[in-house]
Amino acid sequence: MTTETFEFQVEARQLLQLMIHSVYSNKDVFLRELVSNASDALDKLRLEKLRDDSLDADVSDLHIELDVDKEARTLTVRDNGIGMSYDEVGKLIGTIANSGTAAFLEELKEAKDAAGAEGLIGRFGVGFYSGFMAADEVTLVTRRAGEGQGTRWTSRGEATYTLERVDDAPQGTSVTLHLKPADPENQLHDYTSEWTIREIVKRYSDFITWPIRMVPEARDGEDTPGPETLNSMKALWARSRDEVSDDEYHELYKHISHDWREPLETIRLQAEGTFEYQALLFVPSHAPHDLFTRDFKRGVQLYVKRVFIMDDCEALLPPYLRFVKGVVDAQDLSLNVSREILQQDRHIRMMQRRLTKKVLSTVKEIKTKDADRYATFWREFGTALKEGLVTDSENRDAILAVSSFATTHSADEPTTLAQYVERMKDGQDDIWFITGESRQAIENSPHMEAFRDKGIEVLLLTDAVDEVWVDAVGAYEGKKLRSVAKGEIDLDAEDEEKAGEEREKQAEEYAGLLGWMRERLDEDIKEVRLSTRLTVSPACVVSDAHDLTPALENMYRAMGQEVPRTKRILELNPGHALVKSLHQAYQASEDRTELAESAELLHTLAVLAEGGQPKDPARFVRLVADRLERTL
């Protein structure tokens, strides 16, 4: 048969060289590409046979075959699918991208990094050429189903390729790679190794519909073994629920998550229409130890037509659902889609919205039907989920609906905001909360005294994210979320006029002391006033209504953000004996040196009572020691 030699187009040659040497960061993907092409060829033949029963094609055993020749250092990927005609080979393979090559090269030059460039490749259908990363020469032999003559295409990936017609080609396509020497430093593995081939197929092509077969190496003294299927072909997400057992789902979860425990919940989703995809997601039963670390790998596995694309596709779920594991299999994405492309793809954004809503609705269903499983979920993942109250305004109501919080109403049972509102006292307009490091600490906080005295329920929020989401949410069903440790508080609504008159009288009586203490403590506080929230403690420090709390300031500083120090407000309890004595001493003496130290001590005690630290611990200890010495 006549062999014809052709030159690559200039742009195509540049593209080929760039692709071989620069684009793919993981050279193993060449086998994924070739297996995926083979799978597509088998799909096309099956469909063609259904459409035309007279097509002269054998469809009795459609499969993909991998053949390794260690001596010749070749790897062949063979299928008995639809195949290609001579003209199709010249058009689809010979010119790489039969249209738009120049425009593609321009986009490739503008790509900021190799990952971005790799994402562009699949848009032009040139994954076949990734084989040249591992091979010095590629030979393709193909025969289209129903035709009598085949075609051989050969190239060294340089300036030219050859085409010739062959008579003895079997139905389908075989791609033979004449492999380069292994180069571990350059991530080029030994692709004649049976173990390497098995690992790549298992990782990228395990769920391909068609069997991927390989004859394993014969061991000493054994007969040559028969072909072995390398892939499981069990794409559980593509099968109906009644065809899959819970054990099979759980095994898949353990394989994906590397968790030995069973998942808390399995979530299935199948989207049909203009953009089709299937999802099989799992909610773990335990939070991983590194869930809140910067290096935590989040995201679900992304497949395209059962071909593995990436392990941790972050674009498919928001960060606050990073604990969810699973698989998403899209039908219309490129095999070579990159993380950069994913972030901009409108289909990916649509999938993220749908998957997010499905996860939240599933959690709501668990909450409604199974209190014990919900309690497990919230204990393990509630802190992460509350991050969504800050970052996901679109789903904020759905997140609030499945959120629960510790409360003074019960020592054991958390409450929802809806339940809190139902229990609100007559005349109560606000939802009250307090934040801190532990329940015990904040329950005993001086800020809680008036609320405890009047039996007003308070949410007890102890997670770092609580400092942020309460401001982001602001209100629930028209009820403002208010901190018991911020702003002025008036709980005497029943006899407001009488309470107001009494407070005015006390403020006038204590005006001198309050002004003097304001001057003495000017470095640390911006105001001294009488308190309406204290019933037992002598004093407390509070933040202004719109100021950052100390905990929030510390959080921002820990993230590297400069935050100016906010002066706070010192509130005194006029009914406490210590404050009364302080007032009497202020009125009785003109030399207030010791009184100034007492005022400083009172302020530091208030800081300590809310879990803060003295500005000058050594001085505080000395002042306390002096006072103790005088009393003995």
Tab-separated table of N, CA and C in Angstrom, residues 192-316:
chain	number	residue	atom	x	y	z
A	192	THR	N	5.695	0.175	31.136
A	192	THR	CA	5.631	-1.265	30.845
A	192	THR	C	5.419	-2.051	32.133
A	193	SER	N	5.362	-1.362	33.261
A	193	SER	CA	5.157	-2.018	34.552
A	193	SER	C	3.682	-2.336	34.742
A	194	GLU	N	3.394	-3.606	35.001
A	194	GLU	CA	2.004	-4.017	35.218
A	194	GLU	C	1.390	-3.256	36.387
A	195	TRP	N	2.169	-3.087	37.474
A	195	TRP	CA	1.644	-2.388	38.656
A	195	TRP	C	1.291	-0.949	38.313
A	196	THR	N	2.135	-0.279	37.531
A	196	THR	CA	1.876	1.117	37.152
A	196	THR	C	0.604	1.220	36.325
A	197	ILE	N	0.443	0.318	35.362
A	197	ILE	CA	-0.759	0.337	34.518
A	197	ILE	C	-2.008	0.108	35.367
A	198	ARG	N	-1.952	-0.878	36.255
A	198	ARG	CA	-3.106	-1.160	37.112
A	198	ARG	C	-3.472	0.068	37.956
A	199	GLU	N	-2.461	0.709	38.526
A	199	GLU	CA	-2.719	1.845	39.405
A	199	GLU	C	-3.364	2.997	38.633
A	200	ILE	N	-2.881	3.269	37.429
A	200	ILE	CA	-3.434	4.371	36.621
A	200	ILE	C	-4.874	4.073	36.220
A	201	VAL	N	-5.135	2.831	35.777
A	201	VAL	CA	-6.499	2.466	35.387
A	201	VAL	C	-7.432	2.546	36.584
A	202	LYS	N	-6.985	2.050	37.726
A	202	LYS	CA	-7.825	2.088	38.923
A	202	LYS	C	-8.149	3.523	39.319
A	203	ARG	N	-7.164	4.396	39.190
A	203	ARG	CA	-7.360	5.781	39.619
A	203	ARG	C	-8.255	6.567	38.670
A	204	TYR	N	-8.022	6.425	37.373
A	204	TYR	CA	-8.704	7.293	36.412
A	204	TYR	C	-9.881	6.641	35.695
A	205	SER	N	-9.862	5.339	35.528
A	205	SER	CA	-10.832	4.713	34.621
A	205	SER	C	-11.579	3.547	35.250
A	206	ASP	N	-11.629	3.481	36.569
A	206	ASP	CA	-12.230	2.328	37.240
A	206	ASP	C	-13.704	2.174	36.909
A	207	PHE	N	-14.402	3.305	36.674
A	207	PHE	CA	-15.853	3.243	36.474
A	207	PHE	C	-16.259	3.340	35.007
A	208	ILE	N	-15.289	3.251	34.083
A	208	ILE	CA	-15.615	3.198	32.664
A	208	ILE	C	-16.598	2.043	32.418
A	209	THR	N	-17.584	2.277	31.556
A	209	THR	CA	-18.642	1.286	31.326
A	209	THR	C	-18.114	-0.030	30.785
A	210	TRP	N	-17.091	0.049	29.926
A	210	TRP	CA	-16.605	-1.134	29.224
A	210	TRP	C	-15.441	-1.771	29.978
A	211	PRO	N	-15.294	-3.114	29.859
A	211	PRO	CA	-14.161	-3.771	30.531
A	211	PRO	C	-12.826	-3.350	29.922
A	212	ILE	N	-11.869	-3.060	30.787
A	212	ILE	CA	-10.501	-2.753	30.365
A	212	ILE	C	-9.662	-3.967	30.736
A	213	ARG	N	-9.161	-4.672	29.739
A	213	ARG	CA	-8.511	-5.956	29.972
A	213	ARG	C	-7.015	-5.886	29.720
A	214	MET	N	-6.289	-6.712	30.449
A	214	MET	CA	-4.847	-6.837	30.242
A	214	MET	C	-4.422	-8.243	30.642
A	215	VAL	N	-3.516	-8.798	29.883
A	215	VAL	CA	-2.971	-10.113	30.248
A	215	VAL	C	-1.861	-9.889	31.266
A	216	PRO	N	-2.020	-10.369	32.501
A	216	PRO	CA	-0.982	-10.144	33.512
A	216	PRO	C	0.286	-10.929	33.196
A	217	GLU	N	1.378	-10.500	33.805
A	217	GLU	CA	2.645	-11.178	33.585
A	217	GLU	C	2.588	-12.602	34.142
A	218	ALA	N	3.177	-13.520	33.380
A	218	ALA	CA	3.237	-14.913	33.840
A	218	ALA	C	4.356	-15.062	34.861
A	219	ARG	N	4.059	-15.759	35.940
A	219	ARG	CA	5.077	-16.003	36.955
A	219	ARG	C	5.822	-17.303	36.645
A	220	ASP	N	6.996	-17.424	37.192
A	220	ASP	CA	7.835	-18.590	36.919
A	220	ASP	C	7.076	-19.887	37.198
A	221	GLY	N	7.120	-20.800	36.227
A	221	GLY	CA	6.510	-22.104	36.418
A	221	GLY	C	5.017	-22.137	36.183
A	222	GLU	N	4.407	-20.998	35.827
A	222	GLU	CA	2.961	-20.941	35.602
A	222	GLU	C	2.678	-20.821	34.119
A	223	ASP	N	1.490	-21.322	33.725
A	223	ASP	CA	1.049	-21.129	32.352
A	223	ASP	C	0.722	-19.661	32.130
A	224	THR	N	0.728	-19.241	30.875
A	224	THR	CA	0.370	-17.858	30.552
A	224	THR	C	-1.077	-17.607	30.955
A	225	PRO	N	-1.317	-16.661	31.821
A	225	PRO	CA	-2.701	-16.420	32.274
A	225	PRO	C	-3.550	-15.772	31.190
A	226	GLY	N	-4.853	-15.868	31.383
A	226	GLY	CA	-5.762	-15.234	30.451
A	226	GLY	C	-5.969	-13.759	30.781
A	227	PRO	N	-6.691	-13.042	29.912
A	227	PRO	CA	-6.919	-11.611	30.146
A	227	PRO	C	-7.646	-11.364	31.474
A	228	GLU	N	-7.288	-10.287	32.129
A	228	GLU	CA	-7.899	-9.914	33.410
A	228	GLU	C	-8.518	-8.524	33.280
A	229	THR	N	-9.727	-8.362	33.783
A	229	THR	CA	-10.383	-7.045	33.748
A	229	THR	C	-9.858	-6.185	34.895
A	230	LEU	N	-9.366	-5.012	34.563
A	230	LEU	CA	-8.713	-4.154	35.557
A	230	LEU	C	-9.684	-3.207	36.259
A	231	ASN	N	-10.779	-2.870	35.617
A	231	ASN	CA	-11.685	-1.876	36.194
A	231	ASN	C	-12.943	-2.540	36.749
A	232	SER	N	-13.544	-1.909	37.744
A	232	SER	CA	-14.723	-2.497	38.394
A	232	SER	C	-15.986	-2.303	37.579
A	233	MET	N	-16.041	-1.230	36.788
A	233	MET	CA	-17.228	-0.862	35.982
A	233	MET	C	-18.450	-0.573	36.848
A	234	LYS	N	-18.242	-0.410	38.154
A	234	LYS	CA	-19.362	-0.189	39.064
A	234	LYS	C	-19.533	1.296	39.365
A	235	ALA	N	-20.082	2.024	38.452
A	235	ALA	CA	-20.394	3.432	38.701
A	235	ALA	C	-21.720	3.477	39.452
A	236	LEU	N	-21.630	3.394	40.786
A	236	LEU	CA	-22.846	3.253	41.592
A	236	LEU	C	-23.800	4.414	41.379
A	237	TRP	N	-23.263	5.602	41.097
A	237	TRP	CA	-24.120	6.780	40.922
A	237	TRP	C	-24.957	6.692	39.647
A	238	ALA	N	-24.554	5.832	38.717
A	238	ALA	CA	-25.291	5.712	37.456
A	238	ALA	C	-26.352	4.618	37.515
A	239	ARG	N	-26.422	3.912	38.630
A	239	ARG	CA	-27.397	2.830	38.766
A	239	ARG	C	-28.538	3.275	39.669
A	240	SER	N	-29.718	2.707	39.442
A	240	SER	CA	-30.873	3.082	40.252
A	240	SER	C	-30.684	2.612	41.693
A	241	ARG	N	-31.397	3.282	42.602
A	241	ARG	CA	-31.214	3.014	44.028
A	241	ARG	C	-31.503	1.553	44.390
A	242	ASP	N	-32.489	0.941	43.753
A	242	ASP	CA	-32.849	-0.427	44.123
A	242	ASP	C	-31.863	-1.458	43.579
A	243	GLU	N	-30.904	-1.017	42.748
A	243	GLU	CA	-29.897	-1.934	42.233
A	243	GLU	C	-28.629	-1.948	43.088
A	244	VAL	N	-28.552	-1.039	44.059
A	244	VAL	CA	-27.316	-0.892	44.839
A	244	VAL	C	-27.636	-1.104	46.313
A	245	SER	N	-26.844	-1.893	46.977
A	245	SER	CA	-27.043	-2.126	48.408
A	245	SER	C	-26.354	-1.048	49.228
A	246	ASP	N	-26.784	-0.900	50.466
A	246	ASP	CA	-26.134	0.059	51.363
A	246	ASP	C	-24.660	-0.282	51.553
A	247	ASP	N	-24.366	-1.575	51.599
A	247	ASP	CA	-22.969	-1.986	51.773
A	247	ASP	C	-22.097	-1.497	50.618
A	248	GLU	N	-22.648	-1.543	49.392
A	248	GLU	CA	-21.880	-1.067	48.235
A	248	GLU	C	-21.640	0.430	48.326
A	249	TYR	N	-22.675	1.168	48.738
A	249	TYR	CA	-22.501	2.612	48.931
A	249	TYR	C	-21.431	2.884	49.982
A	250	HIS	N	-21.492	2.155	51.071
A	250	HIS	CA	-20.555	2.380	52.170
A	250	HIS	C	-19.124	2.045	51.763
A	251	GLU	N	-18.966	1.009	50.959
A	251	GLU	CA	-17.624	0.658	50.489
A	251	GLU	C	-17.059	1.752	49.593
A	252	LEU	N	-17.924	2.321	48.740
A	252	LEU	CA	-17.468	3.422	47.889
A	252	LEU	C	-17.062	4.616	48.745
A	253	TYR	N	-17.856	4.920	49.758
A	253	TYR	CA	-17.514	6.031	50.657
A	253	TYR	C	-16.159	5.806	51.317
A	254	LYS	N	-15.930	4.601	51.808
A	254	LYS	CA	-14.659	4.307	52.476
A	254	LYS	C	-13.488	4.420	51.510
A	255	HIS	N	-13.722	4.029	50.261
A	255	HIS	CA	-12.682	4.132	49.244
A	255	HIS	C	-12.353	5.593	48.944
A	256	ILE	N	-13.388	6.427	48.870
A	256	ILE	CA	-13.192	7.841	48.533
A	256	ILE	C	-12.585	8.614	49.694
A	257	SER	N	-13.103	8.371	50.891
A	257	SER	CA	-12.758	9.209	52.047
A	257	SER	C	-11.604	8.672	52.873
A	258	HIS	N	-11.239	7.393	52.650
A	258	HIS	CA	-10.223	6.720	53.478
A	258	HIS	C	-10.658	6.692	54.955
A	259	ASP	N	-11.950	6.583	55.152
A	259	ASP	CA	-12.524	6.510	56.497
A	259	ASP	C	-13.016	5.080	56.711
A	260	TRP	N	-12.686	4.486	57.856
A	260	TRP	CA	-13.098	3.099	58.102
A	260	TRP	C	-14.519	2.992	58.641
A	261	ARG	N	-15.107	4.149	58.994
A	261	ARG	CA	-16.466	4.121	59.531
A	261	ARG	C	-17.501	4.329	58.423
A	262	GLU	N	-18.734	3.926	58.683
A	262	GLU	CA	-19.792	4.114	57.701
A	262	GLU	C	-20.265	5.567	57.714
A	263	PRO	N	-20.763	6.065	56.583
A	263	PRO	CA	-21.218	7.458	56.541
A	263	PRO	C	-22.504	7.651	57.331
A	264	LEU	N	-22.745	8.886	57.723
A	264	LEU	CA	-23.983	9.213	58.420
A	264	LEU	C	-25.164	9.228	57.461
A	265	GLU	N	-24.925	9.690	56.236
A	265	GLU	CA	-26.020	9.812	55.269
A	265	GLU	C	-25.472	9.697	53.849
A	266	THR	N	-26.246	9.085	52.970
A	266	THR	CA	-25.926	8.991	51.544
A	266	THR	C	-26.928	9.841	50.769
A	267	ILE	N	-26.425	10.660	49.863
A	267	ILE	CA	-27.272	11.598	49.107
A	267	ILE	C	-27.103	11.325	47.621
A	268	ARG	N	-28.201	11.049	46.945
A	268	ARG	CA	-28.176	10.813	45.490
A	268	ARG	C	-28.841	11.983	44.779
A	269	LEU	N	-28.308	12.335	43.618
A	269	LEU	CA	-28.893	13.405	42.819
A	269	LEU	C	-28.647	13.117	41.349
A	270	GLN	N	-29.690	13.213	40.550
A	270	GLN	CA	-29.549	13.042	39.110
A	270	GLN	C	-30.235	14.202	38.418
A	271	ALA	N	-29.468	14.975	37.668
A	271	ALA	CA	-29.999	16.143	36.966
A	271	ALA	C	-30.065	15.833	35.480
A	272	GLU	N	-31.211	16.088	34.886
A	272	GLU	CA	-31.403	15.861	33.462
A	272	GLU	C	-31.826	17.152	32.793
A	273	GLY	N	-31.667	17.196	31.485
A	273	GLY	CA	-32.031	18.399	30.747
A	273	GLY	C	-30.882	18.860	29.882
A	274	THR	N	-30.693	20.188	29.811
A	274	THR	CA	-29.652	20.732	28.943
A	274	THR	C	-28.254	20.397	29.448
A	275	PHE	N	-28.131	20.213	30.760
A	275	PHE	CA	-26.818	19.856	31.326
A	275	PHE	C	-27.031	18.706	32.296
A	276	GLU	N	-26.531	17.537	31.922
A	276	GLU	CA	-26.796	16.333	32.707
A	276	GLU	C	-25.612	15.985	33.600
A	277	TYR	N	-25.925	15.590	34.803
A	277	TYR	CA	-24.884	15.102	35.708
A	277	TYR	C	-25.539	14.248	36.785
A	278	GLN	N	-24.718	13.424	37.408
A	278	GLN	CA	-25.164	12.574	38.503
A	278	GLN	C	-24.229	12.799	39.682
A	279	ALA	N	-24.781	12.739	40.873
A	279	ALA	CA	-23.970	12.945	42.080
A	279	ALA	C	-24.320	11.892	43.116
A	280	LEU	N	-23.296	11.417	43.785
A	280	LEU	CA	-23.457	10.518	44.917
A	280	LEU	C	-22.584	11.086	46.036
A	281	LEU	N	-23.244	11.695	47.022
A	281	LEU	CA	-22.528	12.399	48.085
A	281	LEU	C	-22.729	11.685	49.422
A	282	PHE	N	-21.770	11.881	50.312
A	282	PHE	CA	-21.826	11.245	51.625
A	282	PHE	C	-21.540	12.270	52.716
A	283	VAL	N	-22.351	12.231	53.758
A	283	VAL	CA	-22.067	12.999	54.972
A	283	VAL	C	-21.397	12.051	55.955
A	284	PRO	N	-20.145	12.307	56.334
A	284	PRO	CA	-19.459	11.397	57.266
A	284	PRO	C	-20.135	11.371	58.635
A	285	SER	N	-19.814	10.378	59.410
A	285	SER	CA	-20.358	10.295	60.765
A	285	SER	C	-19.431	10.936	61.793
A	286	HIS	N	-18.192	11.261	61.371
A	286	HIS	CA	-17.233	11.903	62.272
A	286	HIS	C	-16.459	12.962	61.491
A	287	ALA	N	-16.170	14.069	62.142
A	287	ALA	CA	-15.370	15.117	61.509
A	287	ALA	C	-13.912	14.697	61.475
A	288	PRO	N	-13.225	14.887	60.351
A	288	PRO	CA	-11.789	14.591	60.323
A	288	PRO	C	-11.038	15.531	61.255
A	289	HIS	N	-9.913	15.083	61.756
A	289	HIS	CA	-9.180	15.860	62.764
A	289	HIS	C	-8.671	17.188	62.224
A	290	ASP	N	-8.485	17.276	60.891
A	290	ASP	CA	-7.917	18.499	60.315
A	290	ASP	C	-8.960	19.344	59.584
A	291	LEU	N	-10.230	19.182	59.932
A	291	LEU	CA	-11.305	19.886	59.233
A	291	LEU	C	-11.123	21.397	59.253
A	292	PHE	N	-10.543	21.929	60.332
A	292	PHE	CA	-10.424	23.379	60.467
A	292	PHE	C	-8.992	23.871	60.268
A	293	THR	N	-8.179	23.062	59.616
A	293	THR	CA	-6.822	23.490	59.316
A	293	THR	C	-6.747	24.031	57.894
A	294	ARG	N	-5.735	24.845	57.651
A	294	ARG	CA	-5.583	25.469	56.345
A	294	ARG	C	-5.285	24.446	55.259
A	295	ASP	N	-4.630	23.346	55.622
A	295	ASP	CA	-4.214	22.350	54.634
A	295	ASP	C	-5.269	21.284	54.361
A	296	PHE	N	-6.452	21.402	54.962
A	296	PHE	CA	-7.490	20.393	54.756
A	296	PHE	C	-7.888	20.340	53.281
A	297	LYS	N	-7.859	19.142	52.707
A	297	LYS	CA	-8.210	18.982	51.296
A	297	LYS	C	-9.714	18.770	51.182
A	298	ARG	N	-10.384	19.748	50.639
A	298	ARG	CA	-11.829	19.650	50.510
A	298	ARG	C	-12.203	19.400	49.049
A	299	GLY	N	-13.466	19.126	48.826
A	299	GLY	CA	-13.948	18.917	47.474
A	299	GLY	C	-14.315	17.466	47.220
A	300	VAL	N	-15.140	17.259	46.217
A	300	VAL	CA	-15.571	15.913	45.847
A	300	VAL	C	-14.855	15.488	44.572
A	301	GLN	N	-14.912	14.206	44.286
A	301	GLN	CA	-14.284	13.705	43.072
A	301	GLN	C	-15.125	14.083	41.857
A	302	LEU	N	-14.455	14.559	40.819
A	302	LEU	CA	-15.137	14.938	39.587
A	302	LEU	C	-14.813	13.926	38.494
A	303	TYR	N	-15.870	13.402	37.878
A	303	TYR	CA	-15.741	12.530	36.723
A	303	TYR	C	-16.435	13.185	35.528
A	304	VAL	N	-15.982	12.853	34.336
A	304	VAL	CA	-16.689	13.224	33.116
A	304	VAL	C	-16.938	11.940	32.339
A	305	LYS	N	-18.192	11.574	32.219
A	305	LYS	CA	-18.577	10.323	31.565
A	305	LYS	C	-17.818	9.140	32.159
A	306	ARG	N	-17.772	9.101	33.488
A	306	ARG	CA	-17.157	8.031	34.268
A	306	ARG	C	-15.627	8.047	34.223
A	307	VAL	N	-15.050	9.042	33.618
A	307	VAL	CA	-13.596	9.161	33.583
A	307	VAL	C	-13.161	10.107	34.691
A	308	PHE	N	-12.269	9.653	35.536
A	308	PHE	CA	-11.823	10.458	36.672
A	308	PHE	C	-11.047	11.685	36.194
A	309	ILE	N	-11.415	12.861	36.739
A	309	ILE	CA	-10.765	14.112	36.344
A	309	ILE	C	-9.912	14.671	37.470
A	310	MET	N	-10.499	14.801	38.653
A	310	MET	CA	-9.724	15.318	39.782
A	310	MET	C	-10.304	14.822	41.093
A	311	ASP	N	-9.444	14.780	42.083
A	311	ASP	CA	-9.790	14.167	43.370
A	311	ASP	C	-10.535	15.114	44.288
A	312	ASP	N	-10.171	16.375	44.276
A	312	ASP	CA	-10.748	17.335	45.223
A	312	ASP	C	-11.209	18.582	44.486
A	313	CYS	N	-12.320	18.439	43.781
A	313	CYS	CA	-12.881	19.553	43.005
A	313	CYS	C	-13.598	20.510	43.958
A	314	GLU	N	-12.917	21.596	44.301
A	314	GLU	CA	-13.446	22.532	45.294
A	314	GLU	C	-14.623	23.341	44.767
A	315	ALA	N	-14.741	23.465	43.444
A	315	ALA	CA	-15.757	24.340	42.864
A	315	ALA	C	-17.171	23.789	42.983
A	316	LEU	N	-17.316	22.501	43.320
A	316	LEU	CA	-18.645	21.894	43.311
A	316	LEU	C	-19.415	22.063	44.607
